[in-house]
Coordinates of C-alpha atoms in Angstrom, one line a residue:
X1 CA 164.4 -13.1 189.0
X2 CA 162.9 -16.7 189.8
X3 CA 164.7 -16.4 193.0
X4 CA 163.1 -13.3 193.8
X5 CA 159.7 -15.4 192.9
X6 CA 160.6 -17.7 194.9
X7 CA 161.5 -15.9 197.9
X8 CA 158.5 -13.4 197.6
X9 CA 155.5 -16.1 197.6
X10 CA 157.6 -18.1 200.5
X11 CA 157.1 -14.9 202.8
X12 CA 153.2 -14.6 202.2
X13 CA 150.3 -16.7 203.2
X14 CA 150.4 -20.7 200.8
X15 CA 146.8 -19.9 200.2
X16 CA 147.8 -16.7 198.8
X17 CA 151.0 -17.8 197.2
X18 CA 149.1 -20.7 195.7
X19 CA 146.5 -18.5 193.7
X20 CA 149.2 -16.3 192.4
X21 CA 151.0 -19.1 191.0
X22 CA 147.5 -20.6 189.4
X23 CA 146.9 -16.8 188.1
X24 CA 150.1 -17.5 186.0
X25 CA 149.6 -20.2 184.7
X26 CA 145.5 -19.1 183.8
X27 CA 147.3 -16.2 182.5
X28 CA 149.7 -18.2 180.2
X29 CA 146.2 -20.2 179.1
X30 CA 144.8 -16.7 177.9
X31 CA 148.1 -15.6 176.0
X32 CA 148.3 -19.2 174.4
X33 CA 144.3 -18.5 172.8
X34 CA 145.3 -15.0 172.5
X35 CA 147.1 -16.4 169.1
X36 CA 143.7 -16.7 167.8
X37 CA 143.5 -13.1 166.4
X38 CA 146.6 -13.6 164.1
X39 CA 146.1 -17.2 163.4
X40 CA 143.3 -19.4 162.0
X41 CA 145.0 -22.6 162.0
X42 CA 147.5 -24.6 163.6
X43 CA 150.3 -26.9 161.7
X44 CA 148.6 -30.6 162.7
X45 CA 152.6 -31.3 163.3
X46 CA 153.6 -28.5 165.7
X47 CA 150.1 -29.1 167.7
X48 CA 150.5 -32.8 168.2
X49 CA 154.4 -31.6 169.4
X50 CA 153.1 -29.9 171.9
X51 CA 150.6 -31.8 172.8
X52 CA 153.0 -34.5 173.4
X53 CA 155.0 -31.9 175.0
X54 CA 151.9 -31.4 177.8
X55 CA 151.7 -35.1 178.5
X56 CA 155.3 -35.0 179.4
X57 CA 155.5 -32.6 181.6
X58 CA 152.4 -34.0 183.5
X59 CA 153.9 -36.9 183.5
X60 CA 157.7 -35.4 185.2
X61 CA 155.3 -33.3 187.5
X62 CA 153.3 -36.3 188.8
X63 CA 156.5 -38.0 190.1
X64 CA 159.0 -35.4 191.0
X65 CA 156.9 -32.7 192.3
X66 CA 153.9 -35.2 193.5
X67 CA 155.2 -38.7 194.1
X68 CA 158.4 -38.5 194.9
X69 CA 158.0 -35.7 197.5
X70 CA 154.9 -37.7 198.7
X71 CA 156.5 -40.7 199.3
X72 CA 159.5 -38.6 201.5
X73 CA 157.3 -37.6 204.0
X74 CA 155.3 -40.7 204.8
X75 CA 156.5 -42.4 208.1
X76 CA 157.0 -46.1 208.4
X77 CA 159.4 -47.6 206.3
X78 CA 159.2 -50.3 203.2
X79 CA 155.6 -51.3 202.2
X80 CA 154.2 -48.5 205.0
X81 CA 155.6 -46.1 203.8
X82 CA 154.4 -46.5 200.6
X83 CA 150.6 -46.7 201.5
X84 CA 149.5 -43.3 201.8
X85 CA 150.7 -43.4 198.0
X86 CA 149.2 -46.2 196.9
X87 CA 146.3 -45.0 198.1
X88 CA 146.1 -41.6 197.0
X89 CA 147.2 -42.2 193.9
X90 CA 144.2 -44.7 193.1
X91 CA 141.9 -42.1 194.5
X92 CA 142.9 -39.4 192.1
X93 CA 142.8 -41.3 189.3
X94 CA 139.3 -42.7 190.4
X95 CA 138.1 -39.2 191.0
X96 CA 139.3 -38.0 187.4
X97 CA 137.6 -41.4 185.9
X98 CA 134.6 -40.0 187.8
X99 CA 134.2 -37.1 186.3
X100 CA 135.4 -38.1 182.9
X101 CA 132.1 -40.4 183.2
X102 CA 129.4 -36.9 183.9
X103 CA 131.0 -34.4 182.7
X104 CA 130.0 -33.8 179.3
X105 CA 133.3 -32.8 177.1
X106 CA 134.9 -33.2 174.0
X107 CA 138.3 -33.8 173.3
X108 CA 140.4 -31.8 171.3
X109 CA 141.0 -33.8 167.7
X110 CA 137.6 -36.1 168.3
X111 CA 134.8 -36.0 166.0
X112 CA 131.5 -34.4 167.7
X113 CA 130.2 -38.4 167.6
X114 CA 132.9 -39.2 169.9
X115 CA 131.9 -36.9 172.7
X116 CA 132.1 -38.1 176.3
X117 CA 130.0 -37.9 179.7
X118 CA 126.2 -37.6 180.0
X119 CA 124.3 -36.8 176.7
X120 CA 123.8 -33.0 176.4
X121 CA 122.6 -30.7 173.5
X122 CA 125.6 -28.5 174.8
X123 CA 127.4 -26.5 171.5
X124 CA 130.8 -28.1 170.5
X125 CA 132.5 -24.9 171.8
X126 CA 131.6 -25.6 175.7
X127 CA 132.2 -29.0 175.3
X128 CA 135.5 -28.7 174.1
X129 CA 136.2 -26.5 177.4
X130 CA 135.0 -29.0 179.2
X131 CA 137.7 -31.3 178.0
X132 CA 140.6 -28.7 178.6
X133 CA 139.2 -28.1 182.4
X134 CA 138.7 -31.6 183.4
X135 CA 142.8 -32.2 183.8
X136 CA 143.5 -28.6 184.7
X137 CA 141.1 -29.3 187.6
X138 CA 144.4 -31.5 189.3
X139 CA 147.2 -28.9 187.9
X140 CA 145.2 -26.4 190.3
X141 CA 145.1 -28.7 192.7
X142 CA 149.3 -30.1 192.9
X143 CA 150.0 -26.2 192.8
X144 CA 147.9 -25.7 195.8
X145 CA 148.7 -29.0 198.1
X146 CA 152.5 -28.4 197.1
X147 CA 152.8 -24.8 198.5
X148 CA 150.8 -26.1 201.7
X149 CA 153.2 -28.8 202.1
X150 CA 155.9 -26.3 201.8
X151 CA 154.4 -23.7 203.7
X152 CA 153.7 -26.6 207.1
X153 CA 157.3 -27.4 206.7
X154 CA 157.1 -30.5 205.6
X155 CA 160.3 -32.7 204.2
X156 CA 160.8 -32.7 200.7
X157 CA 158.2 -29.7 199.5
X158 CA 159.6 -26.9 199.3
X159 CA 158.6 -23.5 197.6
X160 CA 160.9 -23.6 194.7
X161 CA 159.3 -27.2 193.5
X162 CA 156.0 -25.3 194.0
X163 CA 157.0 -22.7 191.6
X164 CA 159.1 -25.1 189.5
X165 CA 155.6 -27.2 189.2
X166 CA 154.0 -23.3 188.1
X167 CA 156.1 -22.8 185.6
X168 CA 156.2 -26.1 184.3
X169 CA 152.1 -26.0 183.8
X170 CA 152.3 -22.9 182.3
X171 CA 154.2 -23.8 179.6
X172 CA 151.9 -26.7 178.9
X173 CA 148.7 -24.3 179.4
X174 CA 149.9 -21.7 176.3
X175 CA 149.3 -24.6 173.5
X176 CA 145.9 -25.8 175.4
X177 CA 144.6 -22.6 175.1
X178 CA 145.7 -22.1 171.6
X179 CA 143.9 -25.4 171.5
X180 CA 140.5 -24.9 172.9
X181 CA 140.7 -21.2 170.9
X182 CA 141.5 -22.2 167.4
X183 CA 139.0 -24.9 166.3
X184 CA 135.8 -22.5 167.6
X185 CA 137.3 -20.3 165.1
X186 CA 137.1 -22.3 162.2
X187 CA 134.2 -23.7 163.6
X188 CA 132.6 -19.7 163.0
X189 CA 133.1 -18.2 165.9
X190 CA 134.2 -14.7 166.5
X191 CA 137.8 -14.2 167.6
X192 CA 136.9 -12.9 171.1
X193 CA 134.4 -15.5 171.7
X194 CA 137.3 -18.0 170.4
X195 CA 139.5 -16.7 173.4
X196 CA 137.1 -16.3 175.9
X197 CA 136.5 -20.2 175.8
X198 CA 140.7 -21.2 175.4
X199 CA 141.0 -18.9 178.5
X200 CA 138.1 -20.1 180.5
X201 CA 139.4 -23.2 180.3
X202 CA 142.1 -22.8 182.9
X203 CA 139.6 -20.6 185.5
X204 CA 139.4 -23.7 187.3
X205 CA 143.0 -23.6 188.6
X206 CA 143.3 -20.8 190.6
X207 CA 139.8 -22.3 192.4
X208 CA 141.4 -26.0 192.9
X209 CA 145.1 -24.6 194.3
X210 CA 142.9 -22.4 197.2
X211 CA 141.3 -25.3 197.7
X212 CA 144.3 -27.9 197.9
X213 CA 146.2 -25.2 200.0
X214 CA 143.9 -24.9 202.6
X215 CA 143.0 -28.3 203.0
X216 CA 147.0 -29.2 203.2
X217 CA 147.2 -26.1 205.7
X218 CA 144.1 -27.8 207.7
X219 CA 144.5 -31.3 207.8
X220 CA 148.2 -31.5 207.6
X221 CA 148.6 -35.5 207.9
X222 CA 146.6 -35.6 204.4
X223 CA 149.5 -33.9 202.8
X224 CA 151.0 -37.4 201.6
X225 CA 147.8 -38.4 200.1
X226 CA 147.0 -35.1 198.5
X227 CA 150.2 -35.2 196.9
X228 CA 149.5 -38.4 195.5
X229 CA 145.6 -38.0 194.6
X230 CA 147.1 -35.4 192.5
X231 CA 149.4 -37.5 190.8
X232 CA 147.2 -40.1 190.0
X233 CA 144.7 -37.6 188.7
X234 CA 146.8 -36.3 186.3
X235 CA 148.2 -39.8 184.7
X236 CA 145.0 -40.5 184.7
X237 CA 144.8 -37.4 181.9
X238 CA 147.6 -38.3 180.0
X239 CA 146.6 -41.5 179.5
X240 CA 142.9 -41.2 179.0
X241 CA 143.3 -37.6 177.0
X242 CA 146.6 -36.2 176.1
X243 CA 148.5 -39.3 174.6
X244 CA 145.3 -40.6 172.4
X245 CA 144.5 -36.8 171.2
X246 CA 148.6 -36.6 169.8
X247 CA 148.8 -39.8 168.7
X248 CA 145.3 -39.6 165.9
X249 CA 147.4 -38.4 163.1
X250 CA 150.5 -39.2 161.1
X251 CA 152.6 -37.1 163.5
X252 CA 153.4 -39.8 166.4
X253 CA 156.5 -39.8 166.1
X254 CA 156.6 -35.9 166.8
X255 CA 154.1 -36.4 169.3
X256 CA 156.7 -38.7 171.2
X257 CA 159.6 -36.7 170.8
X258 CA 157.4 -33.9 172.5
X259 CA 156.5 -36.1 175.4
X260 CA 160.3 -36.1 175.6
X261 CA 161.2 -33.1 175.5
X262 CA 157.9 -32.3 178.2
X263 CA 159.4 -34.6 180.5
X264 CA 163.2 -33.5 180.4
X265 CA 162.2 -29.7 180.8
X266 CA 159.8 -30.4 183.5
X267 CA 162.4 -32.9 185.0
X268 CA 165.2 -29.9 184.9
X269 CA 163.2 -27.3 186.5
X270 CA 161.8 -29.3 189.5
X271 CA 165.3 -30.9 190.6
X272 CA 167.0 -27.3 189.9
X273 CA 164.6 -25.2 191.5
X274 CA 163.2 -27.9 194.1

């Protein structure tokens, strides 16, 4: 079946190919808060597991589906041909820092004191969105710039590491959403309004992989350093966000074995698929 997938999105247009992968992976978002109408609460244990579980597959993604493939395709040889890297890496993780800095968000576990960005009198539930969206904004993104890179033919991306970095994101999206979902609802909030903002929170992907796609498709000598700025954006996340968040209770150890696990099963899919 994956190689149908596969086959099918690496006959259509990247751009194309690109949104349908991000609609997944949005979709698996909205199934993940969709456990808000049968649950109220999450088991601090299992979230911080996953949680952990995210970082590491963010982690696997941003060298062997980013990196790695990044690194392939840049010409020269020895410190050369690690510059467009270098450099795109730095500028991904300066853009996240960027926005962590404005954007006004809320991380997942923090108190309401310990909110982040410019001061706002935004509600707790939009703030927390915020949090989730800021590192889907570079998920979108590798999704798009990888089935570009595929697409223009380009040595070392290939379609099934596009859909192997897909899948992968999606099965880090379904506890984000649960995520976002579940404290609005003990917070008060109605079920649906719960998942409307877990959901939302993963809109901005479809939106950033048009985006990379076309600009890989455009400006192909980029591709290196859009693979990279990607990379760096997402460390960027899982150091800043998704390591502190799992790490805040009495559950690290859990938390690490999930990173673990996140990087292993991202690891598997992108060197079996890619």
């Amino acid at each position: 079946m994956i190689q149908n997938v596969i086959e099918h999105l690496g006959s259509i247009d990247p751009v194309l190919a690109a949104l349908y992968a991000t609609l997944f992976t949005w979709g698996v978002t909205g199934l993940g808060a969709s456990l808000v109408f049968f649950f109220k609460k999450i088991n601090r244990a299992v979230f911080d597991s996953l949680l952990g579980f995210t970082g590491g597959v963010m982690v696997a993604a941003s060298f062997w589906s980013l990196l790695a493939p990044g690194i392939e395709m840049s010409d020269g040889e020895g410190f050369e041909k690690v510059i467009p890297a270098v450099v795109g890496f730095g500028l991904g993780a300066l853009f996240i820092f960027g926005l962590d800095k404005i954007l006004p968000h809320l991380h997942v576990n923090f108190q309401t004191h310990e909110r982040e960005g410019i001061k706002t009198p935004w509600h707790k539930s939009v703030l927390l969105t915020l949090a989730i969206t800021l590192h889907n904004i570079p998920e979108g993104l590798a999704v798009g710039v990888l089935f570009g890179g595929a697409a223009a033919g380009f040595e070392g991306a290939s379609i099934g590491g596009a859909v192997a970095l897909a899948l992968g994101i999606g099965l880090q999206n379904f506890p984000e959403g649960f995520a976002v979902a579940v404290p609005l609802r003990r917070q008060g909030l109605s079920r649906w309004k719960s998942f409307n903002y877990g959901q939302l929170s993963a809109i901005v992907e479809p939106f950033a992989a048009v985006l990379g796609a076309w600009a890989v498709m455009e400006f192909q000598p980029i591709l290196p350093y859009a693979l990279s700025f990607a990379a760096g954006a997402m460390i960027f996340v899982v150091v800043e966000e998704v390591i502190p968040e799992s790490q805040r209770a009495s559950y690290t150890d859990l938390a690490t074995l999930g990173f673990i696990g996140g990087f292993m099963v991202m690891m598997t899919l992108d060197v079996g698929l890619g």
